[in-house]
Structures are given as C-alpha cells and as structure tokens.
PDB file of C-alpha atoms and ligand atoms in Angstrom:
ATOM      1  CA  MET L   1    -192.297  22.316 -86.870  1.00 72.00           C
ATOM      2  CA  GLN L   2    -192.284  19.794 -84.070  1.00 77.00           C
ATOM      3  CA  ASP L   3    -195.792  18.579 -84.938  1.00 91.00           C
ATOM      4  CA  PHE L   4    -194.731  18.205 -88.552  1.00 93.00           C
ATOM      5  CA  HIS L   5    -191.881  15.857 -87.674  1.00 94.00           C
ATOM      6  CA  PHE L   6    -193.892  13.950 -85.106  1.00 95.00           C
ATOM      7  CA  ASP L   7    -196.736  13.360 -87.565  1.00 94.00           C
ATOM      8  CA  ARG L   8    -194.444  12.518 -90.466  1.00 95.00           C
ATOM      9  CA  ALA L   9    -192.398  10.056 -88.418  1.00 96.00           C
ATOM     10  CA  ARG L  10    -195.583   8.362 -87.203  1.00 95.00           C
ATOM     11  CA  ALA L  11    -197.113   8.276 -90.699  1.00 95.00           C
ATOM     12  CA  LEU L  12    -194.028   6.640 -92.177  1.00 96.00           C
ATOM     13  CA  LEU L  13    -194.129   3.859 -89.610  1.00 96.00           C
ATOM     14  CA  ALA L  14    -197.914   3.421 -89.615  1.00 95.00           C
ATOM     15  CA  HIS L  15    -197.958   0.865 -92.433  1.00 94.00           C
ATOM     16  CA  ALA L  16    -194.410  -0.420 -92.057  1.00 97.00           C
ATOM     17  CA  GLU L  17    -193.770  -4.126 -91.730  1.00 97.00           C
ATOM     18  CA  GLU L  18    -191.302  -5.584 -89.257  1.00 98.00           C
ATOM     19  CA  ILE L  19    -189.084  -7.987 -91.191  1.00 98.00           C
ATOM     20  CA  VAL L  20    -186.471  -8.687 -88.508  1.00 98.00           C
ATOM     21  CA  ASP L  21    -187.461  -8.598 -84.842  1.00 98.00           C
ATOM     22  CA  ALA L  22    -185.271  -7.422 -81.980  1.00 98.00           C
ATOM     23  CA  GLN L  23    -184.335 -10.963 -80.997  1.00 98.00           C
ATOM     24  CA  ALA L  24    -183.141 -11.830 -84.500  1.00 98.00           C
ATOM     25  CA  VAL L  25    -181.194  -8.571 -84.595  1.00 98.00           C
ATOM     26  CA  GLN L  26    -179.426  -9.521 -81.375  1.00 98.00           C
ATOM     27  CA  ALA L  27    -178.639 -12.996 -82.734  1.00 98.00           C
ATOM     28  CA  ALA L  28    -177.080 -11.409 -85.833  1.00 98.00           C
ATOM     29  CA  VAL L  29    -174.915  -9.088 -83.720  1.00 98.00           C
ATOM     30  CA  ARG L  30    -173.755 -12.096 -81.739  1.00 98.00           C
ATOM     31  CA  ARG L  31    -172.810 -14.003 -84.923  1.00 98.00           C
ATOM     32  CA  VAL L  32    -170.767 -11.048 -86.161  1.00 98.00           C
ATOM     33  CA  ALA L  33    -169.011 -10.791 -82.776  1.00 98.00           C
ATOM     34  CA  ASP L  34    -168.268 -14.539 -82.803  1.00 98.00           C
ATOM     35  CA  THR L  35    -166.738 -14.279 -86.274  1.00 98.00           C
ATOM     36  CA  LEU L  36    -164.523 -11.361 -85.244  1.00 98.00           C
ATOM     37  CA  ASN L  37    -163.535 -13.069 -81.988  1.00 97.00           C
ATOM     38  CA  GLU L  38    -162.518 -16.192 -83.918  1.00 96.00           C
ATOM     39  CA  ARG L  39    -160.444 -14.076 -86.237  1.00 96.00           C
ATOM     40  CA  PHE L  40    -158.760 -11.786 -83.674  1.00 94.00           C
ATOM     41  CA  GLY L  41    -159.324 -13.394 -80.289  1.00 88.00           C
ATOM     42  CA  ASN L  42    -156.587 -16.036 -80.238  1.00 88.00           C
ATOM     43  CA  PRO L  43    -154.148 -15.453 -77.383  1.00 82.00           C
ATOM     44  CA  ASP L  44    -151.188 -15.639 -79.774  1.00 84.00           C
ATOM     45  CA  ASP L  45    -152.782 -13.091 -82.130  1.00 83.00           C
ATOM     46  CA  THR L  46    -151.068  -9.774 -81.551  1.00 85.00           C
ATOM     47  CA  ALA L  47    -153.152  -7.753 -84.010  1.00 89.00           C
ATOM     48  CA  PHE L  48    -154.426  -4.543 -82.488  1.00 95.00           C
ATOM     49  CA  PRO L  49    -157.120  -3.538 -84.943  1.00 97.00           C
ATOM     50  CA  LEU L  50    -158.631  -0.115 -85.302  1.00 98.00           C
ATOM     51  CA  VAL L  51    -162.421  -0.344 -85.341  1.00 98.00           C
ATOM     52  CA  LEU L  52    -163.965   2.537 -87.293  1.00 98.00           C
ATOM     53  CA  GLY L  53    -167.684   3.128 -86.923  1.00 98.00           C
ATOM     54  CA  VAL L  54    -169.300   4.912 -89.874  1.00 97.00           C
ATOM     55  CA  MET L  55    -171.512   7.611 -88.430  1.00 95.00           C
ATOM     56  CA  GLY L  56    -174.373   8.073 -88.121  1.00 89.00           C
ATOM     57  CA  GLY L  57    -176.017   4.771 -89.194  1.00 94.00           C
ATOM     58  CA  ALA L  58    -173.512   2.480 -87.494  1.00 97.00           C
ATOM     59  CA  VAL L  59    -173.933   4.011 -84.050  1.00 96.00           C
ATOM     60  CA  VAL L  60    -176.338   1.390 -82.709  1.00 98.00           C
ATOM     61  CA  PHE L  61    -174.636  -1.636 -84.282  1.00 98.00           C
ATOM     62  CA  THR L  62    -171.182  -0.467 -83.186  1.00 98.00           C
ATOM     63  CA  GLY L  63    -172.408   0.280 -79.682  1.00 98.00           C
ATOM     64  CA  GLN L  64    -173.760  -3.230 -79.302  1.00 98.00           C
ATOM     65  CA  LEU L  65    -170.916  -5.003 -81.076  1.00 98.00           C
ATOM     66  CA  LEU L  66    -167.964  -3.485 -79.219  1.00 98.00           C
ATOM     67  CA  PRO L  67    -168.786  -4.900 -75.761  1.00 98.00           C
ATOM     68  CA  GLN L  68    -168.928  -8.383 -77.301  1.00 98.00           C
ATOM     69  CA  LEU L  69    -165.408  -8.228 -78.754  1.00 97.00           C
ATOM     70  CA  ARG L  70    -162.810 -10.024 -76.663  1.00 95.00           C
ATOM     71  CA  PHE L  71    -159.513  -8.715 -78.000  1.00 95.00           C
ATOM     72  CA  PRO L  72    -157.513  -5.504 -77.654  1.00 96.00           C
ATOM     73  CA  LEU L  73    -158.669  -2.863 -80.096  1.00 97.00           C
ATOM     74  CA  GLU L  74    -158.883   0.830 -80.622  1.00 97.00           C
ATOM     75  CA  PHE L  75    -162.109   2.590 -81.550  1.00 97.00           C
ATOM     76  CA  ASP L  76    -162.601   5.677 -83.671  1.00 97.00           C
ATOM     77  CA  TYR L  77    -165.221   6.937 -86.077  1.00 97.00           C
ATOM     78  CA  ILE L  78    -165.582   8.440 -89.487  1.00 98.00           C
ATOM     79  CA  HIS L  79    -168.607  10.220 -90.882  1.00 97.00           C
ATOM     80  CA  VAL L  80    -169.639   9.743 -94.479  1.00 94.00           C
ATOM     81  CA  THR L  81    -172.977  10.445 -95.969  1.00 88.00           C
ATOM     82  CA  ARG L  82    -174.583  10.465 -99.362  1.00 83.00           C
ATOM     83  CA  TYR L  83    -176.014  13.798-100.463  1.00 69.00           C
ATOM     84  CA  GLY L  84    -179.597  14.448 -99.470  1.00 57.00           C
ATOM     85  CA  ASP L  85    -181.473  12.527 -96.848  1.00 53.00           C
ATOM     86  CA  ASP L  86    -184.095  10.895 -99.011  1.00 56.00           C
ATOM     87  CA  ASP L  87    -184.177   7.236 -99.908  1.00 57.00           C
ATOM     88  CA  HIS L  88    -181.927   7.603-102.945  1.00 63.00           C
ATOM     89  CA  GLY L  89    -178.227   8.093-102.396  1.00 65.00           C
ATOM     90  CA  GLY L  90    -176.233  10.680-104.330  1.00 75.00           C
ATOM     91  CA  GLU L  91    -172.598  11.675-104.203  1.00 86.00           C
ATOM     92  CA  VAL L  92    -170.536  10.423-101.244  1.00 90.00           C
ATOM     93  CA  VAL L  93    -169.602  13.296 -98.907  1.00 92.00           C
ATOM     94  CA  TRP L  94    -166.988  13.130 -96.126  1.00 95.00           C
ATOM     95  CA  LYS L  95    -167.932  14.891 -92.894  1.00 95.00           C
ATOM     96  CA  VAL L  96    -165.209  13.375 -90.687  1.00 97.00           C
ATOM     97  CA  ILE L  97    -162.229  11.850 -92.478  1.00 97.00           C
ATOM     98  CA  PRO L  98    -160.060   9.040 -91.070  1.00 96.00           C
ATOM     99  CA  ARG L  99    -157.155  10.112 -88.851  1.00 95.00           C
ATOM    100  CA  PRO L 100    -153.574   9.433 -89.964  1.00 94.00           C
ATOM    101  CA  ASN L 101    -153.336   6.636 -87.379  1.00 92.00           C
ATOM    102  CA  VAL L 102    -154.937   4.266 -89.910  1.00 96.00           C
ATOM    103  CA  ALA L 103    -151.532   3.890 -91.604  1.00 96.00           C
ATOM    104  CA  GLY L 104    -150.145   0.392 -91.225  1.00 96.00           C
ATOM    105  CA  ARG L 105    -153.187  -0.830 -89.265  1.00 96.00           C
ATOM    106  CA  THR L 106    -155.728  -3.556 -89.673  1.00 97.00           C
ATOM    107  CA  VAL L 107    -158.888  -1.466 -89.900  1.00 98.00           C
ATOM    108  CA  ILE L 108    -162.309  -2.956 -89.188  1.00 98.00           C
ATOM    109  CA  VAL L 109    -164.953  -0.703 -90.743  1.00 98.00           C
ATOM    110  CA  VAL L 110    -168.379  -1.121 -89.135  1.00 98.00           C
ATOM    111  CA  ASP L 111    -171.455   0.162 -90.955  1.00 98.00           C
ATOM    112  CA  ASP L 112    -175.192  -0.295 -90.839  1.00 97.00           C
ATOM    113  CA  ILE L 113    -175.991  -1.370 -94.367  1.00 97.00           C
ATOM    114  CA  LEU L 114    -174.370  -2.147 -97.688  1.00 97.00           C
ATOM    115  CA  ASP L 115    -176.775  -1.000-100.361  1.00 95.00           C
ATOM    116  CA  GLU L 116    -175.312   0.058-103.720  1.00 94.00           C
ATOM    117  CA  GLY L 117    -171.870   0.043-102.133  1.00 95.00           C
ATOM    118  CA  GLN L 118    -170.774   3.543-103.172  1.00 94.00           C
ATOM    119  CA  THR L 119    -170.206   4.628 -99.588  1.00 95.00           C
ATOM    120  CA  LEU L 120    -168.107   1.681 -98.454  1.00 97.00           C
ATOM    121  CA  ALA L 121    -166.192   1.532-101.749  1.00 97.00           C
ATOM    122  CA  GLU L 122    -165.140   5.150-101.133  1.00 96.00           C
ATOM    123  CA  VAL L 123    -164.307   4.451 -97.472  1.00 97.00           C
ATOM    124  CA  LYS L 124    -162.171   1.444 -98.361  1.00 98.00           C
ATOM    125  CA  ARG L 125    -160.384   3.318-101.151  1.00 97.00           C
ATOM    126  CA  ARG L 126    -159.548   6.223 -98.854  1.00 97.00           C
ATOM    127  CA  LEU L 127    -158.292   3.989 -96.038  1.00 98.00           C
ATOM    128  CA  LEU L 128    -156.032   2.051 -98.397  1.00 98.00           C
ATOM    129  CA  ASP L 129    -154.806   5.358 -99.881  1.00 98.00           C
ATOM    130  CA  MET L 130    -153.908   6.476 -96.358  1.00 98.00           C
ATOM    131  CA  GLY L 131    -151.821   3.357 -95.890  1.00 98.00           C
ATOM    132  CA  ALA L 132    -154.120   0.983 -93.996  1.00 98.00           C
ATOM    133  CA  ALA L 133    -152.534  -2.481 -94.066  1.00 97.00           C
ATOM    134  CA  GLU L 134    -155.871  -4.254 -94.349  1.00 97.00           C
ATOM    135  CA  VAL L 135    -159.501  -3.143 -94.447  1.00 98.00           C
ATOM    136  CA  ILE L 136    -162.160  -5.514 -93.151  1.00 98.00           C
ATOM    137  CA  ILE L 137    -165.726  -4.439 -93.883  1.00 98.00           C
ATOM    138  CA  VAL L 138    -168.415  -5.440 -91.421  1.00 98.00           C
ATOM    139  CA  VAL L 139    -172.027  -4.529 -92.100  1.00 98.00           C
ATOM    140  CA  PHE L 140    -175.097  -5.290 -90.102  1.00 98.00           C
ATOM    141  CA  ALA L 141    -177.234  -5.699 -93.236  1.00 98.00           C
ATOM    142  CA  ASP L 142    -176.391  -6.451 -96.853  1.00 98.00           C
ATOM    143  CA  LYS L 143    -179.166  -5.594 -99.313  1.00 98.00           C
ATOM    144  CA  ALA L 144    -179.681  -8.256-101.954  1.00 97.00           C
ATOM    145  CA  LEU L 145    -179.416  -6.455-105.305  1.00 96.00           C
ATOM    146  CA  LYS L 146    -179.466  -7.974-108.782  1.00 94.00           C
ATOM    147  CA  ARG L 147    -176.460  -5.958-109.922  1.00 94.00           C
ATOM    148  CA  PRO L 148    -172.871  -6.342-108.684  1.00 95.00           C
ATOM    149  CA  LYS L 149    -171.552  -3.964-106.024  1.00 96.00           C
ATOM    150  CA  PRO L 150    -168.244  -2.066-106.226  1.00 96.00           C
ATOM    151  CA  VAL L 151    -167.248  -3.480-102.830  1.00 97.00           C
ATOM    152  CA  GLN L 152    -168.097  -6.612-100.869  1.00 97.00           C
ATOM    153  CA  ALA L 153    -168.538  -6.928 -97.116  1.00 98.00           C
ATOM    154  CA  ASP L 154    -166.224  -9.395 -95.380  1.00 98.00           C
ATOM    155  CA  ILE L 155    -168.650 -10.039 -92.533  1.00 98.00           C
ATOM    156  CA  VAL L 156    -172.434  -9.632 -92.802  1.00 98.00           C
ATOM    157  CA  GLY L 157    -175.004  -9.798 -90.000  1.00 98.00           C
ATOM    158  CA  LEU L 158    -178.075 -10.299 -92.171  1.00 98.00           C
ATOM    159  CA  THR L 159    -178.927 -10.309 -95.858  1.00 98.00           C
ATOM    160  CA  ILE L 160    -182.148  -8.412 -96.440  1.00 98.00           C
ATOM    161  CA  PRO L 161    -184.411  -7.872 -99.462  1.00 97.00           C
ATOM    162  CA  ASN L 162    -184.047  -4.800-101.657  1.00 96.00           C
ATOM    163  CA  LYS L 163    -186.492  -2.659 -99.690  1.00 96.00           C
ATOM    164  CA  PHE L 164    -186.064   0.547 -97.735  1.00 96.00           C
ATOM    165  CA  VAL L 165    -185.662  -0.318 -94.044  1.00 97.00           C
ATOM    166  CA  VAL L 166    -185.427   1.584 -90.788  1.00 97.00           C
ATOM    167  CA  GLY L 167    -184.338   0.607 -87.314  1.00 98.00           C
ATOM    168  CA  PHE L 168    -181.157  -0.503 -85.572  1.00 98.00           C
ATOM    169  CA  GLY L 169    -179.445   2.728 -86.616  1.00 97.00           C
ATOM    170  CA  MET L 170    -181.044   3.098 -90.040  1.00 97.00           C
ATOM    171  CA  ASP L 171    -183.289   6.076 -90.648  1.00 95.00           C
ATOM    172  CA  VAL L 172    -185.838   7.588 -92.947  1.00 94.00           C
ATOM    173  CA  TYR L 173    -185.488  11.404 -93.076  1.00 92.00           C
ATOM    174  CA  GLY L 174    -183.677  11.112 -89.737  1.00 93.00           C
ATOM    175  CA  TYR L 175    -186.458   9.159 -88.015  1.00 96.00           C
ATOM    176  CA  TRP L 176    -186.585   5.738 -86.377  1.00 97.00           C
ATOM    177  CA  ARG L 177    -182.914   4.916 -85.891  1.00 97.00           C
ATOM    178  CA  ASN L 178    -183.992   3.920 -82.400  1.00 98.00           C
ATOM    179  CA  LEU L 179    -186.172   0.930 -83.349  1.00 98.00           C
ATOM    180  CA  PRO L 180    -184.707  -2.340 -82.048  1.00 98.00           C
ATOM    181  CA  GLY L 181    -185.886  -4.380 -85.080  1.00 98.00           C
ATOM    182  CA  LEU L 182    -185.867  -3.720 -88.845  1.00 98.00           C
ATOM    183  CA  TRP L 183    -188.996  -2.369 -90.522  1.00 98.00           C
ATOM    184  CA  VAL L 184    -189.737  -1.966 -94.225  1.00 98.00           C
ATOM    185  CA  ILE L 185    -191.271   1.413 -95.086  1.00 97.00           C
ATOM    186  CA  ARG L 186    -193.919   1.265 -97.806  1.00 94.00           C
ATOM    187  CA  GLN L 187    -192.794   2.758-101.096  1.00 92.00           C
ATOM    188  CA  GLU L 188    -195.906   4.926-101.431  1.00 91.00           C
ATOM    189  CA  ASP L 189    -195.389   6.313 -97.918  1.00 90.00           C
ATOM    190  CA  LEU L 190    -191.801   7.243 -98.786  1.00 89.00           C
ATOM    191  CA  LYS L 191    -193.062   9.151-101.814  1.00 86.00           C
ATOM    192  CA  ALA L 192    -195.888  10.793 -99.881  1.00 85.00           C
ATOM    193  CA  ALA L 193    -193.578  11.981 -97.088  1.00 80.00           C
TER     194      ALA L 193
HETATM  195  P1  IMP Y   1    -174.690   2.762-100.469  1.00 83.17           P
HETATM  196  O1  IMP Y   1    -173.600   3.730-100.753  1.00 83.17           O
HETATM  197  O2  IMP Y   1    -175.740   2.700-101.523  1.00 83.17           O
HETATM  198  O3  IMP Y   1    -174.180   1.372-100.116  1.00 83.17           O
HETATM  199  O4  IMP Y   1    -175.489   3.356 -99.234  1.00 83.17           O
HETATM  200  C1  IMP Y   1    -175.119   3.092 -97.958  1.00 83.17           C
HETATM  201  C2  IMP Y   1    -175.732   4.072 -96.997  1.00 83.17           C
HETATM  202  O5  IMP Y   1    -177.027   4.513 -97.432  1.00 83.17           O
HETATM  203  C3  IMP Y   1    -175.948   3.365 -95.668  1.00 83.17           C
HETATM  204  O6  IMP Y   1    -174.834   3.509 -94.816  1.00 83.17           O
HETATM  205  C4  IMP Y   1    -177.179   4.044 -95.137  1.00 83.17           C
HETATM  206  O7  IMP Y   1    -176.793   5.221 -94.449  1.00 83.17           O
HETATM  207  C5  IMP Y   1    -177.963   4.430 -96.376  1.00 83.17           C
HETATM  208  N1  IMP Y   1    -178.982   3.399 -96.716  1.00 83.17           N
HETATM  209  C6  IMP Y   1    -178.965   2.533 -97.736  1.00 83.17           C
HETATM  210  N2  IMP Y   1    -180.071   1.752 -97.742  1.00 83.17           N
HETATM  211  C7  IMP Y   1    -180.794   2.146 -96.666  1.00 83.17           C
HETATM  212  C8  IMP Y   1    -182.058   1.717 -96.117  1.00 83.17           C
HETATM  213  O8  IMP Y   1    -182.742   0.795 -96.595  1.00 83.17           O
HETATM  214  N3  IMP Y   1    -182.479   2.373 -95.016  1.00 83.17           N
HETATM  215  C9  IMP Y   1    -181.777   3.388 -94.442  1.00 83.17           C
HETATM  216  N4  IMP Y   1    -180.595   3.802 -94.904  1.00 83.17           N
HETATM  217  C10 IMP Y   1    -180.108   3.194 -96.019  1.00 83.17           C
HETATM  218 MG1   MG Y   2    -174.526   5.176 -93.433  1.00 83.17          MG
END
C-alpha cells in the first residue's frame, strides 16, 4: 500500500514540468496581499472581514497570505470538494458548511484555483443565501479556459494555462500539495496513474 502510493506519486512527478517557480509563487502571494491591504487596510476602514479558506486546496495559500494582511479580520474555513479525486470534477459536495456568522459580513473566500468555476459558484451562492453582505473571491490561480465561467474571481494571483497542475496546495490523487512551485502533470501520466 505504502509502496504503491510512493511509486505512483513519484511517477506522476517524474515527467512534470515546473511552470511557476517558488519565487514567482511568493511574488504572486505578495501581490494578492497588497491588493487586499489596499482595499481593507486604510485606518478609517472599519470593515472586519471574515476570511474563509476553502479546504483542502487553499491551505497553503491561506497560510501564507494571512500573515501578510494588515487589517483586523476573522478566519474560518469551509470544506467543499468535487466528487472523486481524479482530474475531472463532478458534483460539488459540502463537507464543512459555512457557520451562521457569515450573515451581514464581508466574506473573503480564499481558494487555490478557479477551474470550471462550479465550486466557487456554489460557495458564493450559499454564502449569499446565508446573508453574507458581500463575497470577495480570491484565488491563487485562475485557469485560462475558452468558455465562460459561472463565477469570476475578484482577485487573482496568477493566470495559468488550461493544464492540470500540482503544488502550492493543489494535488493529484492527494499527492504533491507540498511543492512550493506549480508543476504541470503530463496528460498521459494522469491517465496511466
Ligand atoms: P472547479 O469547480 O472546476 O472550478 O474546480 C475547482 C477545484 O478543483 C479546485 O479548488 C481544485 O481543488 C480542483 N482543481 C481544478 N483544477 C485543478 C488542477 O489543475 N490541479 C489540482 N486541482 C485542481
Ligand atoms: Mg479546492
């Protein structure tokens, strides 16, 4: 069992290509923090936003973003996933729903990647249904797709090509969330795994 996962994780990364290195990742996090600090960091701004990290993919981005924010905030998390853990998303499933304290708040949703947008469209809809005053969507990566998405991100760290990536919180079959840069996994390796 352990050997299986070790070998499969290694095989998936063996021919992967690094498209964003750790330094560029850090620069993107800084840009996102600067944008949020400009928006919420004025001394006369009394907003007290609720930052919601979307588990599990946003764990690394959120962890690095929060210490760079210079305004009072509250942190909480939600957990949403799309069925199955392969490279094609299915139905959106809630594992941890937002708490009632979202009502009336400015909510900053932080996620790893906006792909087809089903996940964040559902998150935004639910938060507004629960009475959030405003929902600001922050994603580390926005995948460039040819078709329109059901939701847009308000703040984007990086726009990336329409390829399957791992690293900085993003995984393939649960592997490689820990990589500090972004790596594209070869399509044929995804199929073979
Ligand atoms: P969406 O609903 O299609 O926007 O999918 C968003 C979710 O799918 C993200 O939060 C990720 O968990 C996952 N996802 C989408 N694209 C990738 C990728 O390239 N690598 C890893 N996870 C991805
Ligand atoms: Mg996710």
